[in-house]
XYZ file of C-alpha atoms in Angstrom:
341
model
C 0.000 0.000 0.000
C 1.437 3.264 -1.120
C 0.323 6.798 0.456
C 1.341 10.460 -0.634
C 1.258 12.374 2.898
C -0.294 15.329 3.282
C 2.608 18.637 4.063
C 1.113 18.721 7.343
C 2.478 15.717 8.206
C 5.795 14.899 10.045
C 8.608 15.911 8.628
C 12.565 15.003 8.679
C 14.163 17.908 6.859
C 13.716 20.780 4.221
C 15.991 20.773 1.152
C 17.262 23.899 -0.328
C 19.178 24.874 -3.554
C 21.207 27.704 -2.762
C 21.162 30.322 -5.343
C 24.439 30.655 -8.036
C 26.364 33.705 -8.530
C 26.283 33.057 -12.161
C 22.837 32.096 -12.157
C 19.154 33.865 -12.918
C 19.493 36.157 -10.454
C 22.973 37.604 -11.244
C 21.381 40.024 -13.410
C 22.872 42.457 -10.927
C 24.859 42.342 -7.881
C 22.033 43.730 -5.584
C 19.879 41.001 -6.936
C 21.889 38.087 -5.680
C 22.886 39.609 -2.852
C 19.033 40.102 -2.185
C 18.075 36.459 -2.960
C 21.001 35.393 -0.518
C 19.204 37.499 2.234
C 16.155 35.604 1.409
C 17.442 32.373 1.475
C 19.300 32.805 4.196
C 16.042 34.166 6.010
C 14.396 31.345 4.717
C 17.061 28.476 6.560
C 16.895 30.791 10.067
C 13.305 30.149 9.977
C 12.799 26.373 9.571
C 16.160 26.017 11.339
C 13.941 26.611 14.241
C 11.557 24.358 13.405
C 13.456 21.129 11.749
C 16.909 20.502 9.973
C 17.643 21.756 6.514
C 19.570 20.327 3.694
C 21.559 22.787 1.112
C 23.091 21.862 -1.777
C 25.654 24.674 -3.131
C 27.052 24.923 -6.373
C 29.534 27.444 -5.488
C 33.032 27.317 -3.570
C 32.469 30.550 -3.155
C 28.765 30.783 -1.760
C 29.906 27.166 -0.062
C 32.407 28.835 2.171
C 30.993 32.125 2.963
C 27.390 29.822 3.961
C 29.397 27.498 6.624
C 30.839 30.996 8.070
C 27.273 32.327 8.132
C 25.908 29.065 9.576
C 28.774 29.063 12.465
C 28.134 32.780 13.301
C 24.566 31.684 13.455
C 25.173 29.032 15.791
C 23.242 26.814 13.181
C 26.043 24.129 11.935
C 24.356 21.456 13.947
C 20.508 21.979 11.877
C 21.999 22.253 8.664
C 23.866 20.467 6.251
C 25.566 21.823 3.283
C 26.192 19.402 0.180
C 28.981 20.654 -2.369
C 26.828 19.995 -6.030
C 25.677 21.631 -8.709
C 22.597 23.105 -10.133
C 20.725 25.356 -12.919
C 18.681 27.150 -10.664
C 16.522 27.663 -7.264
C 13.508 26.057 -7.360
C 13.912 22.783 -5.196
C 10.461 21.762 -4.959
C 10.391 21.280 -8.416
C 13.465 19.489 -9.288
C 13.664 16.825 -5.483
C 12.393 13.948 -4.751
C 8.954 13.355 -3.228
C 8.325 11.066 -0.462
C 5.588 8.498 0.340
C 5.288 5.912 2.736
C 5.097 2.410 0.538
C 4.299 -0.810 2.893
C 4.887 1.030 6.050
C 8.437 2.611 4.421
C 9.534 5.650 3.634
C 10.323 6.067 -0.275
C 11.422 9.120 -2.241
C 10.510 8.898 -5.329
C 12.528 10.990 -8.392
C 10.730 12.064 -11.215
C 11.895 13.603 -14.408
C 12.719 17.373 -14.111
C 12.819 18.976 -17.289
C 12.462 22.886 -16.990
C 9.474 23.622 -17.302
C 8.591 21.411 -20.646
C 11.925 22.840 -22.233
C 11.600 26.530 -20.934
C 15.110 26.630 -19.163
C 18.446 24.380 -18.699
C 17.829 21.384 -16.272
C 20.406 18.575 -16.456
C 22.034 19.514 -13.352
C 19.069 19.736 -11.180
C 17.756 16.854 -12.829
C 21.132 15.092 -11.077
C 20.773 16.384 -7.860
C 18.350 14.141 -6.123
C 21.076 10.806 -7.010
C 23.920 12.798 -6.151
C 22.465 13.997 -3.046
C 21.603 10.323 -2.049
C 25.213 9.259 -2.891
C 26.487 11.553 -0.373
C 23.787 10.500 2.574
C 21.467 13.479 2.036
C 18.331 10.616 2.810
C 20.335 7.975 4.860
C 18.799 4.941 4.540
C 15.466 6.334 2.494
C 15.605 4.379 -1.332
C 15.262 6.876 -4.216
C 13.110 5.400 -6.642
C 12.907 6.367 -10.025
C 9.491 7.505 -11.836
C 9.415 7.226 -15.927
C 7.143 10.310 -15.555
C 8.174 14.463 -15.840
C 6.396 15.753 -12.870
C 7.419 18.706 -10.435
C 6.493 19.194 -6.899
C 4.513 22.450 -7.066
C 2.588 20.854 -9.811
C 0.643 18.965 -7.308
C -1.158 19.089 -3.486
C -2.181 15.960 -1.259
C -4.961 15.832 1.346
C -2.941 12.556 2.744
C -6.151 10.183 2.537
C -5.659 9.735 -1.209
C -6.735 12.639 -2.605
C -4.421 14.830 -5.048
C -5.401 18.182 -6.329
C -3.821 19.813 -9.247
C -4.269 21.713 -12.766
C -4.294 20.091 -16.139
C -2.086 23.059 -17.683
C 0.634 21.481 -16.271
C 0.802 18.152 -15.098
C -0.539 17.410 -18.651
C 1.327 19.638 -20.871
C 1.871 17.416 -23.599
C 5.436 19.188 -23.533
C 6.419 17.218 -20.598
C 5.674 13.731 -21.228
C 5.138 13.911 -25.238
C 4.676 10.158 -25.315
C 2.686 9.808 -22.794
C -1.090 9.324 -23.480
C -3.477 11.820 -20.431
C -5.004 8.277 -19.472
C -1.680 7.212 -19.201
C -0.129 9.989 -16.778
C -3.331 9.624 -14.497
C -2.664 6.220 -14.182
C 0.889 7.007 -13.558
C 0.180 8.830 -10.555
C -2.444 6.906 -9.060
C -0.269 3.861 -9.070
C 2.923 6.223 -7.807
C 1.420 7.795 -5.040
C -1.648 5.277 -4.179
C -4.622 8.119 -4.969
C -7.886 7.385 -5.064
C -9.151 10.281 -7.368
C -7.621 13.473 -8.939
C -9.338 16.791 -8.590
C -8.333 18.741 -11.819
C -8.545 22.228 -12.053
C -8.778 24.264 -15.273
C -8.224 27.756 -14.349
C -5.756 30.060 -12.438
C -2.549 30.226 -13.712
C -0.896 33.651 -13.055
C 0.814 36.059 -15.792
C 4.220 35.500 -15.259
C 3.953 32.002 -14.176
C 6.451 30.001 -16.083
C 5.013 26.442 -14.571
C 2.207 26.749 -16.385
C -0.134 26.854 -13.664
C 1.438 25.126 -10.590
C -1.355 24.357 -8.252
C 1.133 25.602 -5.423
C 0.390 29.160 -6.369
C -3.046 28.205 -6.636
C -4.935 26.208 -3.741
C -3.500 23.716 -1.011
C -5.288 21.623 1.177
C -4.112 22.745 4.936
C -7.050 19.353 6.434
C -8.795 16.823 4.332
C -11.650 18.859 3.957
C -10.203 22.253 3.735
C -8.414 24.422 1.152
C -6.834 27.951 0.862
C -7.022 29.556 -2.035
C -5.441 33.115 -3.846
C -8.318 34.880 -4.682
C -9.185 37.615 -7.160
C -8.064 40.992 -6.810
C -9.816 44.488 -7.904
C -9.611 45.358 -11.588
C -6.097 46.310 -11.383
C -5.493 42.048 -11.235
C -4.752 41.117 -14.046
C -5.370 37.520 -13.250
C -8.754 38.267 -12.188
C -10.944 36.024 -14.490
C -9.210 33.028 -13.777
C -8.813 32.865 -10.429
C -12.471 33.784 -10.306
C -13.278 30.762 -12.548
C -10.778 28.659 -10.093
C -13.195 29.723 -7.344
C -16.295 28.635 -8.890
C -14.240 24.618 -9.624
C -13.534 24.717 -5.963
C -16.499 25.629 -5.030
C -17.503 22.607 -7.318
C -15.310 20.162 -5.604
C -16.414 18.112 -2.734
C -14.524 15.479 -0.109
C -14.717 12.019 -0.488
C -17.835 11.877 1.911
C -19.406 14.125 -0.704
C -19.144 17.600 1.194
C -18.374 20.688 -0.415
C -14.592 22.080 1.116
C -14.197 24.467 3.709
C -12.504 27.409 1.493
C -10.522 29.819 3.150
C -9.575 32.942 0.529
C -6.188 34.613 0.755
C -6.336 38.251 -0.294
C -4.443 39.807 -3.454
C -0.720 40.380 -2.644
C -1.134 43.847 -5.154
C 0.728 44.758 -8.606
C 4.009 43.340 -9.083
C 6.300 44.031 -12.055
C 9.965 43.859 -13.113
C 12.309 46.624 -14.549
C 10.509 45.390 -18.142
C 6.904 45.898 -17.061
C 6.149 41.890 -16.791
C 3.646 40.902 -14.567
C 5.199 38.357 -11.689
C 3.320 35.747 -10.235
C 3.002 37.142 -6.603
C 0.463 34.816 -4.490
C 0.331 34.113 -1.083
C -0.996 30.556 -1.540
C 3.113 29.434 -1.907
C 3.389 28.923 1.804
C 5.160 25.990 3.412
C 4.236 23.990 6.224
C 6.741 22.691 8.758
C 6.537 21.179 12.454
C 4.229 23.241 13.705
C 5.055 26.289 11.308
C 3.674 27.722 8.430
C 6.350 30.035 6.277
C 4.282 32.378 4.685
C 5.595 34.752 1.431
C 5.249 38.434 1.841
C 5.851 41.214 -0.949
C 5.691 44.813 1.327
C 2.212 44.493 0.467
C -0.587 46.094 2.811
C -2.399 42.640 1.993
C 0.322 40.682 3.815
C -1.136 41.368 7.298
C -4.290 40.123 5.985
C -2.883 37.087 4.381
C -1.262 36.078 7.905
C -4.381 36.280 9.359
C -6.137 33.905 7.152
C -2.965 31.344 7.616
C -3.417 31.439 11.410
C -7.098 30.891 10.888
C -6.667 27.872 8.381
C -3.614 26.488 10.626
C -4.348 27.189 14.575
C -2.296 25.276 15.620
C 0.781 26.068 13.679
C 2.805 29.653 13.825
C 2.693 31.688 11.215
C 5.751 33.378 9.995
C 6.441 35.909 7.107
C 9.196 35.846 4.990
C 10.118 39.076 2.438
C 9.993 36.803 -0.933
C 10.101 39.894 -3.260
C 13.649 39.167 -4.042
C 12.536 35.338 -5.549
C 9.221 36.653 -7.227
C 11.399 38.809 -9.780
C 12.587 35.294 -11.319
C 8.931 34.062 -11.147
C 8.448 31.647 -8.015
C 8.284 32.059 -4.448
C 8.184 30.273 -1.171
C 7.191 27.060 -1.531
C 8.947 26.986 -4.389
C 12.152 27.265 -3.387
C 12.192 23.760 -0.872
C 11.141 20.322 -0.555
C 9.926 19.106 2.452
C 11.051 15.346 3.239
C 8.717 13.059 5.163
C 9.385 11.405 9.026
């Protein structure tokens, strides 16, 4: 028997992918010095909460981060593995872990930017090379014949996935690969009993193609927050109001409509060019008893918080400044990979 936990659940570590100097966001010096302060934000907060897992391309970002971590008095929650990568955006590229017969399993899918979008053989490498060097101890790594990312899908836990048909079937992804044929894919991979599609939502600026992680998350079996519509000035305003109406739509596996808990419009962001980026405060993470909330210096951000601690009681809710990793298009959530107990 195979189950996909829900992020709720107990969890052994968070993996990171530290960002390159050469990488997307060396477009200027202030921006990678501004992603750093992010990340490094970002491992302060779940250091507190669990231990975290880095991989670092860099020598140079590799020494100055065990420096940082001793002055921080964090050495002993985090781990730094010397390997390379294209880019950032862990969730999407590592492992994901289910329990199989009582075991833990991580299971590696196919990473291939995007469908094609961007460079991806070295993140693609990372989840072997991480378990070569005793990044998930014991834990097998299984491979998956499928392209699938992370933030392309949510789990209630009790068999239940939720994601959007823009991107988990882009035909780009898995060309050969029928839609009857990916669905039965993941059922057998994770041990579902149904898949909630969605057909509406994906943000301008969104390179995933409509990752249900900027979308709507389950945070109980019978509950899900969602980014709502803003005022006129949203440019994503139609869809995510015809996202609301398929929620609305859905219902549990007892037949009930879900408990929908709206998280307000984060505002108008835009690069130097004028591009729309995909700010949305559904990209949260969930920890031990934390949730890891993405701010943009947004008056909605107080607002947002609010509606976390309402969804999650029992969790605290922490904001981190994320407008450094929105101006290459993702966020939060996007940026780790939780590993299950």
């Amino acid at each position: 028997m195979t189950r996909l936990p829900a992020e709720w659940e107990a969890q052994s570590a968070i993996l990171l992918t530290w960002p390159n100097p050469d990488g997307d966001f060396a477009a200027s010096p202030d921006a990678f010095d501004q992603v750093c302060r992010c990340f490094e934000q970002l491992t302060l907060s779940i250091a507190r909460y669990q231990p975290v897992r880095i991989s670092v391309g860099s020598d140079s970002e590799h020494t100055r981060l065990k420096s940082w971590l001793a002055a921080q008095s964090l050495a002993h929650a985090v781990t730094l593995y010397r390997l390379p990568s294209n880019d950032v955006w862990a969730r999407d590229h590592s492992p994901i872990g289910v329990y199989r017969d009582g075991q833990t399993q991580l299971l590696k899918f196919g990473f291939d930017g995007w469908g094609g979008k961007y460079p991806a053989d070295k993140d693609n490498a990372l989840a072997p090379q991480l378990a070569a060097q005793g990044a998930f101890g014991n834990t097998p790594l299984v491979p998956v014949d499928l392209v699938l990312e992370g933030g392309a899908i949510d789990s209630d836990g009790q068999g239940t996935l939720l994601a959007t048909r823009s991107s988990v079937l882009d035909p780009r992804r898995n060309p050969a690969r029928s839609v009857q044929d990916i669905e039965q894919c993941l059922l057998e991979a994770f041990g579902l009993q149904r898949i909630l599609w969605l057909d509406h939502g994906a943000l301008q600026g969104d390179d995933t193609d409509g990752h249900i992680d900027t979308l709507a998350r389950f945070v109980s079996a019978d509950s899900i927050v969602y980014q709502a519509a803003g005022d006129a000035d949203d440019v994503n305003r139609e869809e995510l109001e015809r996202m609301a109406d398929e929620l609305r739509a859905l219902r549990t596996l007892d037949g009930r409509p879900y408990r929908l808990i709206a998280l307000p419009w984060a505002g108008v962001h835009r690069n130097e060019d004028g591009d729309d980026l995909p700010a949305s405060y559904a990209n949260f993470l969930i920890l031990n008893g934390a949730v890891l909330m993405p701010t943009y210096g947004s008056p909605a951000d107080a607002v947002a918080l609010d509606a976390l601690r309402g969804a999650l009681p029992e969790h605290d809710i922490v904001g981190v400044d994320c407008q450094a990793l929105i101006r290459q298009y993702g966020s939060l959530h996007c940026v780790t990979m939780n590993l299950p107990a």
